[in-house]
Short mmCIF file of C-alpha atoms and ligand atoms in Angstrom, two decimals:
data_model
loop_
_atom_site.label_atom_id
_atom_site.label_comp_id
_atom_site.label_asym_id
_atom_site.label_seq_id
_atom_site.Cartn_x
_atom_site.Cartn_y
_atom_site.Cartn_z
CA MET K 59 93.52 94.29 -92.31
CA SER K 60 90.58 95.03 -90.09
CA ALA K 61 88.55 92.27 -88.53
CA LYS K 62 84.92 93.33 -88.05
CA LYS K 63 84.05 91.21 -85.03
CA ASP K 64 85.99 90.31 -81.93
CA MET K 65 87.77 86.97 -81.89
CA VAL K 66 86.00 85.55 -78.85
CA PRO K 67 84.03 82.29 -78.98
CA ILE K 68 80.31 82.48 -78.11
CA LYS K 69 79.38 80.75 -74.85
CA LYS K 70 75.61 81.27 -74.76
CA ILE K 71 72.82 82.61 -76.95
CA LEU K 72 69.96 84.63 -75.47
CA VAL K 73 66.74 84.89 -77.45
CA LYS K 74 63.75 87.09 -76.79
CA LYS K 75 60.92 85.92 -79.03
CA GLU K 76 58.87 88.38 -81.04
CA LYS K 77 55.39 88.83 -79.56
CA LYS K 78 52.35 89.64 -81.68
CA GLN K 79 48.87 90.61 -80.62
CA PHE K 80 45.62 90.91 -82.53
CA ILE K 81 44.47 94.56 -82.49
CA LYS K 82 40.71 94.71 -83.02
CA ASP K 83 40.64 98.30 -84.31
CA LEU K 84 43.25 97.49 -86.98
CA ASN K 85 41.73 94.04 -87.61
CA ARG K 86 45.21 92.49 -87.79
CA GLU K 87 48.10 91.18 -85.71
CA VAL K 88 50.84 93.67 -84.84
CA VAL K 89 54.27 93.19 -83.27
CA VAL K 90 54.06 94.34 -79.63
CA SER K 91 57.54 93.21 -78.64
CA LYS K 92 60.43 92.84 -81.10
CA GLY K 93 62.41 89.57 -81.33
CA VAL K 94 66.15 89.87 -80.55
CA LYS K 95 69.16 87.58 -80.24
CA TYR K 96 72.30 88.22 -78.18
CA TYR K 97 75.63 86.37 -78.13
CA VAL K 98 77.27 86.05 -74.71
CA THR K 99 81.06 85.58 -74.78
CA ASP K 100 81.88 86.02 -71.06
CA LEU K 101 79.91 84.05 -68.48
CA GLY K 102 81.81 85.76 -65.66
CA GLU K 103 80.22 89.20 -66.21
CA ASP K 104 76.65 90.51 -66.07
CA PHE K 105 75.27 90.80 -69.62
CA HIS K 106 73.76 94.10 -70.74
CA THR K 107 70.94 94.26 -73.31
CA CYS K 108 68.57 97.00 -74.49
CA TYR K 109 65.97 95.23 -72.36
CA GLY K 110 67.92 95.29 -69.10
CA THR K 111 70.81 93.36 -67.54
CA ILE K 112 71.05 89.59 -67.11
CA ASP K 113 72.79 88.58 -63.88
CA LYS K 114 76.00 86.53 -64.36
CA LYS K 115 74.60 83.84 -61.99
CA ASP K 116 71.75 83.28 -64.47
CA LEU K 117 74.19 82.92 -67.38
CA LYS K 118 75.49 79.71 -65.73
CA LYS K 119 72.05 78.06 -65.75
CA LYS K 120 71.47 75.04 -68.00
CA ASP K 121 70.36 75.15 -71.65
CA GLY K 122 66.65 75.77 -72.01
CA SER K 123 66.49 78.00 -68.94
CA VAL K 124 64.38 81.13 -69.16
CA VAL K 125 66.22 84.03 -67.54
CA LEU K 126 64.77 87.37 -66.53
CA SER K 127 66.48 90.70 -67.22
CA SER K 128 66.48 93.62 -64.76
CA MET K 129 63.61 95.08 -66.87
CA LYS K 130 61.63 91.83 -66.30
CA LYS K 131 61.96 90.63 -69.89
CA ASP K 132 62.14 86.86 -70.57
CA PHE K 133 65.12 85.45 -72.46
CA CYS K 134 65.52 81.80 -73.53
CA MET K 135 69.13 80.72 -73.09
CA PHE K 136 71.08 77.91 -74.79
CA SER K 137 74.58 76.97 -75.99
CA PRO K 138 75.57 77.70 -79.61
CA CYS K 139 75.81 74.93 -82.22
CA PHE K 140 78.67 74.93 -84.76
CA THR K 141 76.67 76.94 -87.31
CA ASP K 142 75.89 79.69 -84.76
CA SER K 143 79.62 80.16 -84.15
CA TYR K 144 80.49 79.72 -87.85
CA ARG K 145 78.15 82.55 -88.90
CA ARG K 146 80.25 84.94 -86.80
CA ILE K 147 83.65 84.21 -88.38
CA ASN K 148 85.71 87.24 -89.40
CA ARG K 149 85.67 87.95 -93.13
CA LEU K 150 87.87 89.57 -95.76
CA ALA K 151 86.96 87.91 -99.07
CA GLN K 152 83.35 86.98 -99.96
CA ILE K 153 82.57 83.62 -98.36
CA ILE K 154 80.68 80.77 -99.96
CA PRO K 155 77.05 80.54 -98.71
CA ILE K 156 76.12 77.49 -96.61
CA LYS K 157 73.55 76.31 -99.19
CA ASP K 158 76.53 75.70 -101.50
CA VAL K 159 78.65 74.18 -98.70
CA GLY K 160 75.84 71.70 -98.04
CA ALA K 161 75.69 70.68 -101.70
CA ILE K 162 79.48 70.09 -101.80
CA ILE K 163 79.38 67.89 -98.68
CA ALA K 164 76.43 65.84 -99.93
CA GLU K 165 77.52 65.42 -103.57
CA CYS K 166 81.07 64.35 -102.67
CA GLY K 167 80.08 62.25 -99.65
CA ILE K 168 82.43 64.19 -97.37
CA GLY K 169 82.53 62.62 -93.91
CA LYS K 170 84.76 61.65 -91.02
CA LYS K 171 87.17 59.63 -93.22
CA SER K 172 87.64 62.32 -95.90
CA VAL K 173 90.81 64.29 -96.55
CA VAL K 174 89.93 67.54 -98.31
CA LEU K 175 92.10 70.17 -100.01
CA ASP K 176 90.79 73.70 -100.56
CA ALA K 177 92.01 76.84 -102.38
CA GLY K 178 91.82 79.80 -102.03
CA ALA K 179 91.12 79.86 -98.38
CA GLY K 180 89.80 83.46 -98.43
CA SER K 181 88.25 83.90 -94.98
CA GLY K 182 88.04 80.12 -94.56
CA GLY K 183 84.29 80.05 -95.23
CA LEU K 184 84.35 76.71 -97.03
CA ALA K 185 87.40 75.13 -95.37
CA LEU K 186 86.18 75.73 -91.80
CA PHE K 187 82.82 74.11 -92.44
CA LEU K 188 84.45 71.18 -94.22
CA ALA K 189 86.76 70.70 -91.23
CA TYR K 190 83.69 70.35 -89.03
CA VAL K 191 82.60 67.24 -90.99
CA ALA K 192 85.82 65.84 -92.55
CA LYS K 193 88.81 63.97 -91.12
CA SER K 194 91.24 66.70 -92.17
CA VAL K 195 91.36 69.81 -94.34
CA PHE K 196 94.35 71.60 -95.90
CA THR K 197 93.50 75.06 -97.19
CA TYR K 198 95.78 77.30 -99.28
CA ASP K 199 95.97 81.01 -100.03
CA VAL K 200 98.57 83.32 -101.63
CA GLU K 201 97.63 86.31 -99.44
CA LYS K 202 99.31 86.51 -96.03
CA ASP K 203 96.40 88.56 -94.59
CA HIS K 204 93.95 85.82 -95.61
CA VAL K 205 96.13 83.06 -94.16
CA ASN K 206 96.38 84.92 -90.85
CA LEU K 207 92.65 85.57 -90.73
CA VAL K 208 91.85 81.89 -91.38
CA ARG K 209 94.22 80.93 -88.54
CA LYS K 210 92.27 83.24 -86.23
CA ASN K 211 88.96 81.80 -87.42
CA ILE K 212 90.26 78.25 -86.80
CA LYS K 213 91.06 79.28 -83.23
CA LEU K 214 87.68 80.96 -82.84
CA LEU K 215 85.88 77.75 -83.81
CA GLY K 216 88.29 75.50 -81.89
CA LEU K 217 89.00 73.22 -84.87
CA GLY K 218 92.04 70.92 -84.59
CA ASN K 219 91.99 69.14 -87.97
CA ILE K 220 92.60 72.01 -90.41
CA LYS K 221 95.90 73.47 -91.63
CA VAL K 222 96.26 76.68 -93.62
CA LYS K 223 99.21 77.15 -95.96
CA GLU K 224 100.51 80.27 -97.70
CA LYS K 225 101.19 79.01 -101.21
CA ASP K 226 100.23 79.49 -104.88
CA VAL K 227 98.20 76.38 -105.71
CA TYR K 228 98.63 76.89 -109.44
CA LYS K 229 102.11 75.48 -108.66
CA GLY K 230 100.72 72.45 -106.80
CA PHE K 231 99.39 71.11 -103.50
CA ASP K 232 101.74 69.38 -101.02
CA GLU K 233 99.36 66.48 -100.31
CA LYS K 234 98.58 63.31 -102.31
CA ASP K 235 95.58 60.94 -102.40
CA ALA K 236 93.03 63.50 -101.24
CA ASP K 237 89.36 62.55 -101.45
CA VAL K 238 88.15 65.98 -102.57
CA VAL K 239 89.80 69.15 -103.91
CA CYS K 240 87.71 72.35 -103.73
CA LEU K 241 88.63 75.35 -105.87
CA ASP K 242 87.41 78.93 -105.42
CA LEU K 243 90.02 80.85 -107.41
CA PRO K 244 90.14 83.63 -110.02
CA ALA K 245 91.51 81.22 -112.68
CA PRO K 246 90.50 77.68 -111.58
CA TRP K 247 91.54 76.14 -114.94
CA ASN K 248 95.14 76.90 -113.91
CA ALA K 249 94.71 74.64 -110.84
CA ILE K 250 93.44 71.51 -112.67
CA ASN K 251 96.91 69.89 -112.96
CA ALA K 252 97.59 70.56 -109.29
CA ALA K 253 94.19 69.19 -108.23
CA ASP K 254 94.57 66.10 -110.42
CA SER K 255 98.03 65.28 -108.98
CA ALA K 256 96.79 65.67 -105.40
CA LEU K 257 93.61 63.62 -105.86
CA LYS K 258 93.10 59.86 -105.52
CA VAL K 259 91.26 57.93 -108.24
CA ALA K 260 87.48 58.22 -107.59
CA GLY K 261 88.05 61.55 -105.86
CA TYR K 262 86.21 64.76 -106.72
CA ILE K 263 87.23 68.22 -107.85
CA VAL K 264 84.61 70.86 -107.03
CA ASN K 265 84.91 74.26 -108.63
CA TYR K 266 82.96 77.22 -107.24
CA SER K 267 82.93 80.30 -109.49
CA PRO K 268 80.66 83.35 -109.34
CA SER K 269 80.85 83.87 -113.10
CA ILE K 270 79.64 81.53 -115.83
CA THR K 271 82.58 82.42 -118.11
CA GLN K 272 85.03 81.27 -115.40
CA THR K 273 82.93 78.11 -115.08
CA ALA K 274 82.97 77.50 -118.84
CA ASP K 275 86.74 77.94 -119.08
CA PHE K 276 87.20 75.51 -116.18
CA VAL K 277 84.84 72.85 -117.57
CA ASN K 278 86.22 73.13 -121.13
CA GLU K 279 89.70 72.53 -119.74
CA VAL K 280 88.48 69.52 -117.70
CA ASN K 281 86.86 68.06 -120.82
CA LYS K 282 90.26 67.89 -122.55
CA ARG K 283 91.47 65.37 -119.90
CA GLU K 284 91.07 61.62 -120.37
CA ASN K 285 91.04 60.86 -116.65
CA LEU K 286 88.55 63.53 -115.52
CA VAL K 287 84.78 63.53 -116.04
CA HIS K 288 82.62 66.62 -115.68
CA LEU K 289 79.56 65.31 -113.83
CA LYS K 290 77.48 68.46 -113.68
CA THR K 291 77.43 72.21 -113.20
CA VAL K 292 74.65 73.60 -111.02
CA GLU K 293 73.45 76.79 -109.43
CA ILE K 294 71.75 76.25 -106.08
CA ILE K 295 68.82 78.63 -105.73
CA GLU K 296 67.41 79.32 -102.28
CA ARG K 297 63.99 80.96 -102.11
CA LYS K 298 62.79 82.12 -98.71
CA TRP K 299 59.09 81.87 -97.79
CA GLU K 300 56.93 83.70 -95.30
CA VAL K 301 54.70 81.51 -93.14
CA GLU K 302 52.10 83.27 -91.03
CA GLY K 303 49.10 81.15 -90.22
CA ARG K 304 47.65 80.12 -93.58
CA LYS K 305 49.22 83.12 -95.32
CA VAL K 306 52.14 81.26 -96.90
CA ARG K 307 54.01 82.79 -99.81
CA PRO K 308 57.48 83.43 -101.22
CA ARG K 309 59.19 86.53 -99.84
CA THR K 310 58.99 89.47 -102.20
CA THR K 311 62.77 90.00 -102.18
CA SER K 312 64.57 88.89 -105.35
CA ILE K 313 66.58 85.68 -105.45
CA GLY K 314 70.29 86.44 -105.26
CA HIS K 315 73.09 84.75 -107.19
CA SER K 316 76.11 83.30 -105.40
CA GLY K 317 78.05 81.03 -107.71
CA PHE K 318 78.11 77.99 -109.97
CA LEU K 319 79.29 74.62 -108.67
CA SER K 320 80.99 72.22 -111.08
CA PHE K 321 81.53 68.63 -109.93
CA VAL K 322 84.31 66.62 -111.59
CA ARG K 323 85.39 63.02 -110.86
CA LYS K 324 88.80 61.44 -111.40
CA ILE K 325 88.20 58.07 -113.08
CA LYS K 326 91.78 56.85 -113.65
C1 SAM Q 632 86.77 84.24 -103.20
S1 SAM Q 632 88.12 83.89 -102.18
C2 SAM Q 632 87.78 82.30 -101.55
C3 SAM Q 632 86.68 82.29 -100.51
C4 SAM Q 632 86.58 81.01 -99.71
N1 SAM Q 632 86.21 79.88 -100.53
C5 SAM Q 632 85.60 81.16 -98.57
O1 SAM Q 632 84.53 80.51 -98.59
O2 SAM Q 632 85.86 81.95 -97.65
C6 SAM Q 632 89.43 83.56 -103.32
C7 SAM Q 632 90.78 83.43 -102.64
O3 SAM Q 632 91.71 82.85 -103.55
C8 SAM Q 632 92.99 83.33 -103.22
N2 SAM Q 632 93.88 83.03 -104.35
C9 SAM Q 632 93.94 83.67 -105.55
N3 SAM Q 632 94.87 83.08 -106.34
C10 SAM Q 632 95.41 82.05 -105.62
C11 SAM Q 632 96.40 81.07 -105.89
N4 SAM Q 632 97.04 81.06 -107.06
N5 SAM Q 632 96.71 80.17 -104.92
C12 SAM Q 632 96.06 80.20 -103.71
N6 SAM Q 632 95.10 81.11 -103.41
C13 SAM Q 632 94.77 82.02 -104.34
C14 SAM Q 632 92.73 84.82 -102.95
O4 SAM Q 632 93.76 85.39 -102.20
C15 SAM Q 632 91.39 84.76 -102.21
O5 SAM Q 632 91.60 84.75 -100.83
#
């Protein structure tokens, strides 16, 4: 197993904004100074950038301070929010995008009283974010490497309300009366019994599958159950736009596919 990034929490973010200038000869704006972002993990050392060094004394200044590098470049400095730190978690398996995480939280009403179960943990992409908003999260994976990586990511984010377990969830979850069970597994239909037994009445099962055939097999299996209702299956599409003065248009890059979300409710 190789972790791509170091396992050190971010302490400060330094941002140098892109600067543009109107060039008369070209009759258009051009970038005269590129925008960059740096993550500072050690406030006790000078911080080196391509635009000069920031003195360690300046790194201790309050959020919103503008600090000057040795090459006289301005950097805005502030503390990271949860999402800044989350985006830097170490990864093995493909993680769920935050557009889909947001939909799960909103649709299932996940909040500070919710107990959430999750499988497979993968890199912890979904479970870690859920732990940030829920009361507690229990996440499961069969792969030891994945379990260990999620433990490191939990430490990186400083979360105290999430437990990771090495177990095959097709054989069952340990918990009962959960509010939400999230599945991101190769054969989610094999986890429906386990999810049902672990869920309280009125709770939700959310299945996230990249392929529509996996989704169909999951939903068709749900539809055989008297006590489960398939509410909807959706694909959340995110289209990025460029905004430059009054030139406002969708980016020319194609819209990527992540996965399908199926929401199921336990009614008895
Ligand atoms: C695509 S990854 C999950 C990614 C995760 N949702 C995230 O956002 O980082 C699927 C995971 O399911 C795990 N898995 C496969 N079968 C399993 C099973 N029977 N029980 C528990 N985990 C399983 C795999 O080891 C893998 O880590």
